[in-house]
Structures are given as C-alpha cells and as structure tokens.
Coordinates of C-alpha atoms in Angstrom, one line a residue:
M1 CA -25.1 -14.0 14.9
K2 CA -23.5 -16.9 13.0
I3 CA -20.7 -15.8 10.5
L4 CA -19.0 -18.2 8.2
I5 CA -15.7 -17.1 6.5
V6 CA -14.9 -18.9 3.3
G7 CA -11.2 -19.0 2.6
G8 CA -8.1 -18.6 4.8
G9 CA -4.9 -16.8 4.0
S10 CA -4.1 -13.4 5.4
A11 CA -7.6 -12.0 4.4
G12 CA -9.5 -14.8 6.0
W13 CA -7.6 -14.9 9.3
M14 CA -7.5 -11.1 9.6
T15 CA -11.3 -11.2 9.2
A16 CA -11.7 -13.9 11.8
A17 CA -9.4 -12.2 14.3
T18 CA -11.1 -8.9 13.8
L19 CA -14.6 -10.2 14.3
E20 CA -13.7 -12.4 17.3
S21 CA -12.0 -9.5 19.0
Q22 CA -14.9 -7.1 18.6
F23 CA -17.9 -9.4 18.7
P24 CA -17.0 -12.3 21.1
E25 CA -20.6 -13.2 21.3
Y26 CA -20.8 -14.1 17.6
E27 CA -20.4 -17.7 16.5
I28 CA -17.6 -17.5 13.9
S29 CA -16.4 -20.3 11.7
L30 CA -13.8 -20.4 8.9
I31 CA -13.8 -23.0 6.1
E32 CA -10.9 -23.6 3.8
S33 CA -9.5 -26.2 1.5
K34 CA -6.2 -27.8 2.3
N35 CA -5.4 -27.8 -1.4
I36 CA -5.6 -24.1 -2.1
K37 CA -2.5 -22.0 -1.8
T38 CA -2.5 -18.3 -0.9
V39 CA -1.2 -15.7 -3.4
G40 CA 1.5 -14.7 -0.8
V41 CA 2.7 -11.4 -2.2
G42 CA 1.3 -9.0 0.5
E43 CA 4.4 -8.5 2.5
S44 CA 4.5 -4.7 2.9
T45 CA 2.1 -2.6 4.9
L46 CA 1.1 1.1 5.4
G47 CA 0.8 3.2 8.5
Q48 CA -2.9 2.4 8.9
F49 CA -2.0 -1.2 9.6
R50 CA -0.8 0.0 13.1
D51 CA -4.3 1.3 13.8
W52 CA -5.7 -2.1 13.0
I53 CA -3.3 -4.0 15.3
K54 CA -4.0 -1.4 18.0
L55 CA -7.7 -2.3 17.6
L56 CA -6.9 -6.0 18.2
K57 CA -4.4 -5.1 21.0
I58 CA -1.5 -6.7 19.2
D59 CA 2.0 -5.7 20.2
D60 CA 4.3 -5.7 17.2
K61 CA 7.2 -7.3 19.2
S62 CA 4.9 -10.2 19.9
F63 CA 4.4 -11.0 16.2
L64 CA 7.4 -9.8 14.2
K65 CA 9.7 -12.7 15.2
E66 CA 6.9 -15.1 14.3
V67 CA 6.4 -13.7 10.8
D68 CA 10.0 -13.0 9.7
G69 CA 9.2 -9.3 10.1
S70 CA 11.0 -6.0 10.0
Y71 CA 10.2 -2.3 10.3
K72 CA 9.3 0.1 7.4
L73 CA 9.7 3.9 7.5
S74 CA 9.2 4.8 3.8
I75 CA 8.5 3.8 0.3
K76 CA 11.3 4.5 -2.2
F77 CA 10.6 5.0 -5.9
T78 CA 13.4 4.4 -8.4
D79 CA 13.3 5.4 -12.1
F80 CA 9.6 6.2 -12.1
Y81 CA 9.9 9.9 -13.1
K82 CA 13.0 9.4 -15.3
K83 CA 15.8 6.9 -15.3
G84 CA 18.3 7.8 -12.6
E85 CA 15.7 9.7 -10.5
V86 CA 14.7 8.5 -7.0
F87 CA 12.4 9.8 -4.4
H88 CA 10.8 8.7 -1.1
Y89 CA 7.3 8.8 0.4
P90 CA 8.0 8.6 4.2
F91 CA 5.5 7.8 6.9
G92 CA 4.3 10.4 9.4
N93 CA 3.7 14.1 9.4
P94 CA 5.9 16.7 7.7
D95 CA 8.1 18.9 9.8
L96 CA 6.8 22.4 9.2
R97 CA 8.6 24.2 12.0
N98 CA 9.5 27.8 11.0
N99 CA 8.2 27.2 7.5
H100 CA 6.8 30.3 5.7
A101 CA 4.3 28.6 3.5
N102 CA 4.2 25.0 4.8
L103 CA 5.0 22.5 2.0
N104 CA 5.4 25.2 -0.6
D105 CA 8.7 26.2 1.0
W106 CA 10.5 23.4 -0.8
W107 CA 9.0 24.5 -4.1
F108 CA 10.3 28.0 -3.4
K109 CA 13.7 26.5 -3.0
K110 CA 13.3 24.5 -6.2
I111 CA 12.3 27.7 -8.1
I112 CA 15.4 29.7 -7.2
Y113 CA 17.7 26.6 -7.2
P114 CA 16.3 24.6 -10.2
N115 CA 19.1 22.0 -10.0
T116 CA 17.8 20.8 -6.7
E117 CA 17.1 17.1 -7.0
N118 CA 13.5 16.0 -6.5
K119 CA 14.6 13.5 -3.8
D120 CA 15.5 16.5 -1.7
Y121 CA 11.8 17.2 -1.0
A122 CA 11.5 14.3 1.4
D123 CA 14.8 15.1 3.0
C124 CA 13.6 18.7 3.7
I125 CA 10.0 18.1 4.6
F126 CA 10.6 14.9 6.6
P127 CA 14.1 15.6 7.9
T128 CA 14.0 13.2 10.9
Q129 CA 12.4 10.3 9.1
M130 CA 14.7 10.6 6.1
A131 CA 17.8 10.9 8.3
Y132 CA 17.0 7.4 9.7
V133 CA 16.2 6.1 6.2
N134 CA 19.4 7.5 4.6
E135 CA 21.5 6.1 7.4
N136 CA 19.6 2.8 7.6
K137 CA 18.7 3.3 11.2
F138 CA 15.6 2.8 13.3
N139 CA 13.8 4.2 16.3
E140 CA 10.5 2.7 17.5
N141 CA 9.1 6.2 18.3
L142 CA 9.1 7.1 14.6
P143 CA 5.9 6.6 12.5
H144 CA 6.4 3.2 10.9
S145 CA 4.8 0.1 9.5
Y146 CA 6.1 -3.4 8.7
H147 CA 7.5 -5.8 6.3
F148 CA 6.5 -9.4 6.9
D149 CA 5.6 -12.8 5.5
A150 CA 1.8 -12.4 5.0
T151 CA 1.2 -16.2 4.9
K152 CA 3.0 -16.7 8.2
F153 CA 1.0 -13.7 9.6
G154 CA -2.3 -15.4 8.7
L155 CA -1.2 -18.6 10.4
W156 CA 0.0 -16.7 13.5
L157 CA -3.4 -14.9 13.8
K158 CA -5.1 -18.3 13.5
D159 CA -3.1 -19.8 16.4
K160 CA -3.0 -16.7 18.7
Y161 CA -6.1 -14.6 18.0
C162 CA -8.7 -17.0 16.7
K163 CA -9.1 -19.3 19.7
K164 CA -12.9 -19.4 19.5
V165 CA -13.1 -19.6 15.7
K166 CA -14.3 -23.0 14.4
H167 CA -11.8 -24.1 11.8
I168 CA -13.2 -26.4 9.1
I169 CA -10.8 -28.1 6.6
E170 CA -13.1 -29.0 3.7
D171 CA -13.6 -28.3 0.0
V172 CA -16.7 -26.3 -0.8
V173 CA -18.4 -28.5 -3.4
S174 CA -21.9 -27.2 -3.3
I175 CA -23.5 -23.8 -2.5
E176 CA -27.2 -23.7 -1.7
Q177 CA -29.1 -20.4 -2.1
D178 CA -32.5 -18.8 -2.3
K179 CA -33.8 -15.3 -3.0
N180 CA -32.2 -13.9 0.2
G181 CA -28.7 -15.2 -0.6
I182 CA -26.7 -18.3 0.5
I183 CA -28.4 -20.7 2.9
S184 CA -25.7 -23.3 3.3
L185 CA -22.4 -24.8 2.0
N186 CA -22.1 -28.5 1.3
N187 CA -25.7 -28.8 2.5
K188 CA -24.5 -28.6 6.1
H189 CA -22.6 -25.4 7.0
S190 CA -25.1 -22.5 7.5
A191 CA -24.8 -19.0 8.8
D192 CA -26.5 -15.6 8.9
L193 CA -23.6 -13.9 7.1
Y194 CA -21.0 -15.4 4.7
I195 CA -17.7 -13.6 4.2
D196 CA -15.9 -14.3 0.9
C197 CA -12.1 -14.5 1.3
T198 CA -11.5 -16.8 -1.6
G199 CA -9.0 -14.6 -3.4
F200 CA -9.3 -13.7 -7.1
K201 CA -11.7 -16.7 -7.5
S202 CA -14.4 -14.8 -5.5
L203 CA -16.3 -18.0 -5.1
L204 CA -19.3 -16.5 -3.3
L205 CA -19.7 -13.0 -4.6
S206 CA -18.7 -13.5 -8.2
E207 CA -19.1 -17.2 -9.1
T208 CA -22.3 -17.8 -7.1
L209 CA -24.1 -14.5 -6.8
K210 CA -22.8 -13.3 -10.2
E211 CA -22.0 -9.8 -9.0
P212 CA -20.5 -7.8 -12.0
F213 CA -16.9 -6.8 -11.9
E214 CA -15.7 -3.4 -12.8
S215 CA -12.2 -3.6 -14.5
Y216 CA -9.6 -0.9 -13.8
N217 CA -7.3 -2.1 -16.6
D218 CA -7.7 1.1 -18.6
M219 CA -6.4 3.2 -15.7
L220 CA -4.0 0.6 -14.3
P221 CA -2.8 -1.8 -17.0
N222 CA -0.5 -4.0 -14.9
D223 CA -2.2 -7.4 -14.5
S224 CA 0.6 -10.0 -14.0
A225 CA 3.6 -10.6 -11.8
W226 CA 6.6 -12.8 -11.3
A227 CA 7.6 -13.3 -7.6
T228 CA 10.5 -14.9 -5.9
K229 CA 12.6 -14.9 -2.7
I230 CA 16.3 -14.1 -2.7
P231 CA 18.9 -14.6 0.1
Y232 CA 20.9 -11.8 1.6
K233 CA 24.4 -11.2 0.4
D234 CA 25.2 -8.5 3.0
K235 CA 22.3 -8.5 5.4
E236 CA 23.4 -5.5 7.6
K237 CA 23.5 -3.4 4.4
E238 CA 20.5 -4.8 2.5
L239 CA 18.1 -5.0 5.4
V240 CA 16.8 -1.4 4.9
P241 CA 13.7 0.3 6.6
Y242 CA 11.8 0.9 3.3
T243 CA 10.2 -0.8 0.4
N244 CA 12.0 -0.1 -2.9
C245 CA 9.9 0.1 -6.1
S246 CA 12.0 0.2 -9.2
A247 CA 10.5 0.9 -12.6
I248 CA 11.9 -1.2 -15.4
E249 CA 10.9 -2.0 -19.0
N250 CA 7.3 -3.0 -18.7
G251 CA 6.3 -2.3 -15.1
W252 CA 8.2 -2.2 -11.8
V253 CA 9.9 -4.4 -9.3
W254 CA 9.2 -4.5 -5.6
N255 CA 12.0 -5.2 -3.1
I256 CA 10.8 -6.0 0.5
P257 CA 13.5 -6.9 3.0
L258 CA 12.3 -9.3 5.7
W259 CA 14.5 -10.6 8.5
S260 CA 15.7 -13.8 6.8
R261 CA 15.4 -12.9 3.1
V262 CA 14.2 -10.5 0.5
G263 CA 10.8 -10.8 -1.2
T264 CA 10.8 -9.4 -4.7
G265 CA 8.6 -9.4 -7.7
Y266 CA 8.1 -7.9 -11.1
V267 CA 4.6 -6.4 -11.8
Y268 CA 3.9 -5.9 -15.5
S269 CA 1.3 -5.6 -18.2
S270 CA 0.4 -8.5 -20.4
E271 CA -0.7 -6.0 -23.0
F272 CA 3.0 -5.0 -23.6
V273 CA 5.0 -8.1 -22.7
D274 CA 4.4 -11.9 -22.6
D275 CA 5.2 -13.9 -19.5
N276 CA 8.4 -15.5 -20.8
T277 CA 9.9 -12.1 -21.9
A278 CA 8.9 -10.6 -18.6
L279 CA 10.7 -13.4 -16.7
K280 CA 13.8 -12.7 -18.7
E281 CA 13.6 -9.0 -17.9
F282 CA 13.1 -9.8 -14.2
K283 CA 16.1 -12.2 -14.1
K284 CA 18.2 -9.6 -15.9
Y285 CA 17.3 -7.0 -13.3
L286 CA 18.1 -9.4 -10.4
G287 CA 21.2 -10.7 -12.0
Q288 CA 20.2 -14.2 -10.8
E289 CA 18.9 -17.2 -12.6
D290 CA 18.8 -20.0 -10.0
L291 CA 15.7 -19.0 -8.1
E292 CA 12.2 -20.3 -7.9
F293 CA 9.8 -18.0 -9.7
K294 CA 6.0 -17.9 -9.3
N295 CA 3.7 -16.4 -11.8
I296 CA 0.6 -14.5 -10.6
K297 CA -2.3 -13.3 -12.7
M298 CA -4.1 -10.3 -11.1
R299 CA -7.7 -9.2 -11.6
V300 CA -7.5 -5.4 -11.4
G301 CA -10.7 -3.6 -10.4
I302 CA -13.6 -4.1 -8.0
H303 CA -17.1 -5.6 -7.9
N304 CA -20.0 -3.3 -8.4
R305 CA -21.1 -4.2 -4.8
L306 CA -19.1 -5.9 -2.1
W307 CA -22.0 -6.7 0.2
V308 CA -24.8 -8.5 -1.7
K309 CA -27.7 -10.1 0.2
N310 CA -25.9 -12.1 3.0
V311 CA -22.5 -12.2 1.3
I312 CA -19.6 -9.8 2.0
A313 CA -16.3 -9.9 0.1
I314 CA -13.0 -9.0 1.8
G315 CA -9.6 -9.0 0.2
L316 CA -8.8 -10.1 -3.3
S317 CA -12.4 -11.5 -3.7
A318 CA -13.6 -7.9 -3.4
G319 CA -11.1 -6.2 -5.6
F320 CA -7.5 -5.4 -6.2
I321 CA -5.6 -2.4 -7.5
E322 CA -2.0 -3.6 -7.9
P323 CA 0.9 -4.0 -5.4
L324 CA 2.2 -0.4 -5.8
E325 CA 1.9 1.6 -2.6
S326 CA 1.3 -1.6 -0.6
N327 CA -2.4 -1.6 -0.9
G328 CA -3.2 -5.3 -0.7
L329 CA -3.5 -5.7 3.0
F330 CA -4.5 -2.1 3.3
S331 CA -7.9 -2.8 1.7
V332 CA -8.3 -5.8 3.9
H333 CA -8.0 -4.0 7.3
E334 CA -9.7 -0.8 6.1
F335 CA -12.7 -2.8 4.7
L336 CA -12.9 -4.7 8.0
I337 CA -13.0 -1.5 10.0
I338 CA -15.8 -0.2 7.7
L339 CA -17.6 -3.6 8.3
L340 CA -17.4 -3.2 12.0
R341 CA -19.0 0.2 11.8
N342 CA -21.9 -1.3 9.9
L343 CA -22.3 -4.4 12.1
H344 CA -22.3 -2.9 15.6
R345 CA -26.1 -2.3 15.7
G346 CA -26.7 -6.0 15.4
K347 CA -29.6 -6.2 13.0
I348 CA -28.6 -5.6 9.4
S349 CA -30.6 -3.3 7.1
Q350 CA -30.2 -2.6 3.4
W351 CA -29.0 0.9 4.5
D352 CA -26.1 -0.9 6.3
R353 CA -25.2 -2.8 3.1
D354 CA -25.4 0.2 0.9
N355 CA -23.3 2.3 3.3
F356 CA -20.6 -0.4 3.4
N357 CA -20.5 -0.6 -0.4
Y358 CA -20.3 3.2 -0.7
S359 CA -17.5 3.6 1.9
C360 CA -15.4 0.7 0.6
K361 CA -15.7 1.7 -3.0
K362 CA -15.0 5.4 -2.3
L363 CA -11.8 4.4 -0.5
F364 CA -10.8 1.9 -3.1
K365 CA -11.4 4.1 -6.1
T366 CA -9.5 7.1 -4.8
F367 CA -6.5 4.8 -3.8
A368 CA -6.6 3.5 -7.3
E369 CA -6.4 7.0 -8.7
F370 CA -3.5 7.7 -6.3
V371 CA -1.7 4.7 -7.7
A372 CA -2.5 5.8 -11.3
M373 CA -0.8 9.2 -10.5
H374 CA 2.5 7.4 -10.3
Y375 CA 2.2 6.5 -14.0
A376 CA 0.4 9.7 -15.2
L377 CA 3.2 11.9 -13.9
S378 CA 6.0 9.8 -15.3
H379 CA 8.2 11.3 -18.1
R380 CA 9.7 8.0 -19.2
D381 CA 9.4 7.1 -22.9
D382 CA 12.1 4.4 -23.4
T383 CA 9.7 1.5 -24.1
E384 CA 6.2 1.2 -25.6
Y385 CA 4.9 0.6 -22.1
W386 CA 6.2 3.9 -20.8
K387 CA 5.2 5.7 -23.9
H388 CA 1.7 4.5 -23.3
C389 CA 1.8 5.9 -19.7
L390 CA 3.3 9.2 -21.1
N391 CA 0.6 9.6 -23.8
K392 CA -2.5 8.2 -22.1
Q393 CA -5.5 10.4 -22.5
W394 CA -6.8 11.5 -19.0
S395 CA -9.3 14.0 -20.4
E396 CA -12.3 11.9 -19.5
E397 CA -11.2 11.4 -15.9
I398 CA -10.3 15.1 -15.4
N399 CA -13.3 16.6 -17.3
N400 CA -15.8 14.4 -15.5
L401 CA -14.4 14.6 -12.0
K402 CA -16.6 13.5 -9.2
H403 CA -16.1 14.2 -5.6
S404 CA -13.4 12.0 -4.2
H405 CA -11.2 11.6 -1.2
I406 CA -7.7 12.8 -0.3
H407 CA -5.6 11.0 -2.9
G408 CA -7.7 11.1 -6.1
F409 CA -7.6 12.9 -9.3
Q410 CA -10.0 15.6 -8.1
K411 CA -7.7 16.4 -5.2
A412 CA -4.6 16.6 -7.4
V413 CA -6.3 19.0 -9.9
F414 CA -7.9 21.1 -7.1
D415 CA -4.7 21.5 -5.2
R416 CA -2.7 22.7 -8.2
D417 CA -5.3 24.8 -10.0
V418 CA -7.3 26.3 -7.2
L419 CA -5.3 26.2 -3.9
Y420 CA -1.7 26.3 -5.4
H421 CA -0.5 24.0 -2.6
H422 CA -0.8 20.4 -1.6
D423 CA -2.2 19.2 1.8
A424 CA 0.2 17.5 4.2
I425 CA -2.2 14.6 4.6
G426 CA -1.6 11.6 2.4
G427 CA 1.2 10.9 -0.1
L428 CA 0.1 13.0 -3.1
H429 CA 2.5 15.8 -2.2
C430 CA 5.5 13.3 -2.0
I431 CA 4.7 11.7 -5.3
A432 CA 4.1 15.1 -7.0
A433 CA 7.5 16.4 -5.8
G434 CA 9.2 13.2 -6.9
M435 CA 7.7 13.7 -10.3
N436 CA 8.5 17.4 -10.4
W437 CA 4.8 18.3 -10.6
G438 CA 4.6 21.4 -8.4
P439 CA 1.5 23.0 -7.0
T440 CA 3.1 26.4 -7.5
D441 CA 5.8 27.7 -9.8
K442 CA 7.5 30.9 -10.8
Y443 CA 4.8 31.9 -13.3
S444 CA 2.0 31.7 -10.7
L445 CA 4.1 33.4 -8.1
I446 CA 5.1 36.3 -10.4
T447 CA 1.5 36.8 -11.6
H448 CA 0.2 36.7 -8.1
G449 CA 2.9 39.2 -6.9
S450 CA 4.4 36.6 -4.5
F451 CA 7.8 36.0 -6.0
N452 CA 10.5 37.1 -3.5
E453 CA 14.0 35.8 -4.2
E454 CA 15.6 37.0 -0.9
L455 CA 12.8 35.4 1.2
F456 CA 13.1 32.2 -0.8
K457 CA 16.8 32.0 -0.1
K458 CA 16.2 32.3 3.7
I459 CA 13.5 29.6 3.4
S460 CA 16.0 27.3 1.7
I461 CA 18.5 27.8 4.5
N462 CA 15.9 26.9 7.1
L463 CA 15.1 23.7 5.2
D464 CA 18.8 22.7 4.8
N465 CA 19.4 23.5 8.5
K466 CA 16.6 21.1 9.5
K467 CA 18.2 18.3 7.5
F468 CA 21.6 18.9 9.1
E469 CA 20.2 19.1 12.6
A470 CA 18.3 15.8 12.1
M471 CA 21.5 14.0 11.0
I472 CA 23.2 15.2 14.1
R473 CA 20.3 14.0 16.3
I474 CA 20.3 10.5 15.1
E475 CA 24.1 10.0 15.1
K476 CA 24.0 7.6 18.1
Q477 CA 20.9 5.7 17.0
L478 CA 21.1 2.0 16.1
K479 CA 21.2 0.5 12.7
L480 CA 18.0 -1.3 11.8
F481 CA 19.7 -4.7 11.8
T482 CA 21.2 -4.1 15.2
Y483 CA 17.8 -2.9 16.6
L484 CA 16.0 -5.9 15.3
N485 CA 18.7 -8.2 16.5
N486 CA 18.8 -6.7 20.0
N487 CA 15.0 -6.3 20.5
I488 CA 13.3 -8.9 18.4
Y489 CA 15.4 -11.8 17.2
K490 CA 18.2 -11.8 19.8
T491 CA 20.7 -13.8 17.7
K492 CA 24.4 -13.7 18.0
Q493 CA 26.0 -11.2 15.7
S494 CA 28.9 -12.5 13.6

C-alpha cells in the first residue's frame, strides 16, 4: 500500500512514525511546504501518550533531552470553581486500601467536616502521587506523562523513527480527484491513501472533499489563544511536575514547565473579549510585557466524517476541542491507534471507514463533554464570560442523552443520580470533587439509612493517615529538577 501524508508538524510525523513502525512493508511518503509553520501549542500530554510510545518502542530518556522535556504527574486547576480554590487531577489509580466505600469515603469526610477544602480530595485519594506533587519531587515508577516542545518532538521523530519515509518538500498547488477520492497531488504524487495533517486548514478533507464541519462553539466557546515563552526566574522552584491551568477573566491560562523555559498561553472566547483586550489581560496576569506573543485562532469541533473515500484526517485537520486537559496530542495518538486497528487487514472496506469514523467521533465527543464539565460545574460569576458558563442551559444535552463513554455528560448524570458514586476510571471524579459536585451527600445518605457519623470519623482518620504515611515515604526522594539533571540533562548544578 502507498500512503501519502500531507503536512508535517507533530501530527504528520507522529502519523509517519506510527505507520512505519507497524507496517514496514508500506510505501510511506510525507509532503510538506517549507513555508508553513506549525501551531506549536501542544506541549503537554496525558497518560495514554506512554501507551503510544510503548507501541513504537520509544524510551522516554532517549527523547526528553532532545525535545526540552520534563515529567508530568498531574494537572492543577486554579480558580475554576471559585477564585482562590485549587484542585488536582493526578495520573494513575486511586489508593483505595482499607476504604469503606471506595471514592465515597472522601465525601463522607466532607459531609461531617464541611470545611474540608476541595483540594484535599486528591491528597486523600491519590496520597502517594500528591505527596510527590506537593513536594515537587519525582520517581519514574509513578504514573506519569510529559511536558515537551511538540515542534522539536515532530522533528526528532522525523530523524530517528522515519528512516524509510520519503520526505518531500513542496507546496501542494493542485489536487486531482475523481469519484473515488484523490488521485494525485501536483499531478505527480499519487497514493492509495492520503492522510490529511494540514492543521486547521484541513486541505484535503475540508477544502478539497468539502466534508462538513460540526462546530462545538455552543458547548465550548473558547476559540482563540495568545501564546508565549517565558524564562525561569527560579528554575528549581518553578520546574514543577504538573500543568497548571488558571482561570482568569475570559478563559484560562496554561503554564507548562519545560527544561529550559515555561510555555504559557491564554485561551479565551472572542465572543466575550477582543484580541487586544485579551492580550492586555494576559500580560497583566504574567506581570511581563517584553515577550513575543503569538495569536492563534482555533476551530472548535470536528468534521462529520474523518475518513472519506481515500482521505483520512489526523490532528487539527480532523477536529479540535481546546487545550484544556491536554487533548491536542491525545486525539492524534488515539486516532492513530484506531486507524491501525482498521488497517491491519490490508484491504479497506466501507465498514472499516465507518468503524474508524464512529470510534474516533465517540472518543472525541465524550472528551469534549468532559472538558465542558470544567465550565458547567464552575460557580464563578465575576465577569460576563463566567456568568455565561454559570447560566448556560444544559437541558437539551441532559434531556436527550445518548450513550457515551467514560467522561461524558451521560456518565456524570448516571453516576450521581443512579449509582451515587463515581468510578475510579478517568478524571470525572477529580473534577467533580474540585468543583464540590458530590455523587452522594447527607440528604441521600439519610434517606437511604446510610448516615453514620462515627463510621465517617474513622474513615476520615484512615484517609488522613494515608496522606501522612505517603509524605514520610517520599522524604528521601529527589526533587524533579535534581532527577532530570542527574538522569537526563546531566548539567552542572550551580
């Protein structure tokens, strides 16, 4: 089979590396223009990224130094629920040892000690992970992911993992097609399958095949961003093992610590603020003016189909949610794994195309719903933007729920109104706790005859003991900066 990938960047080279690693018999080419710059904001990954690099047999120590990388243990949310409130969504499985009712144990604690801060949930349910996070330490045996420069990562993949991929530097000036799809580019580059990695432009799927696009702006209004890079002032302190997301006037700011600098950006809605005002808000938040700022316009949503005829879209050309919860690169590697599952038989049928479209869109839609929960559960009302989030009508989404996967609206409603507990899989339970949206409460416990104050006090002691024991266990562990310096970068410490 001949496959032609159109577009480079992280999506293009991740696609090329994936296909070469799994189908070495295929003839794979990648064509890109030397004049097109990548978006370059995808610098934070989720735990599933480790599954993808395992598939490609990539050792993290072999690439972190090349891509200015660091380790990530959690996502921190600042001021999303209310101003002054913070909470974490750590990677890995909850520690449910000796728990009476799994995750609900913390809610029992909250019920009898209502002044318990919401951030205490992660400390109690993920005591080991949060001990490392709170002390800015790291251990490679922990569930983790990465912060890195996505542009450098794409180039590293090109050089190290795409040895057999034919690299064509050329502008696409003509696209020839017939009833079965695309037959060639520039009247000379032909393939059996074309993969569109051209970013928001979506040159093949959208501009050429005219596949309709389904906007998610009603559910997720953020459609713009200002991005910049800032130097460290105190690297050992600022190089933390988590992504920080801070809600401000008309959206939120990401803070991603790499080895050499911090990547940061302000994601906002053009419906509520213009670009110049947003830039002023961002500069005020940073407390810095003399930086280079890049404006990015985001197309939020997904095409009706991602595989049409002989064209497949991967990355931004397929769809985009928004950067919250580090989903940009997530959709790339997860769509690629779904693609592998639908290519392995060799010959392609319409069933394979339809199955790919269903699987990708199901994953994408439910992740979008999960991201929307961060706004739906907020109680901020200090600007028109946050008042909009507070007062948005969700009745249509909830009244017309369709079957969805682990993170979606259906799961959130079912957990609370039928099960009275959240599952430990996925991040919904962390976000719900951070927003004080419990699956159970004193009213349901009393009416179901399950309220037991003495038992709840014992449960609280068990949770607090696990926090204390975790802090003792990690006392001799290395700070993240020291770990990276000793094991990856090997520079002289000042």
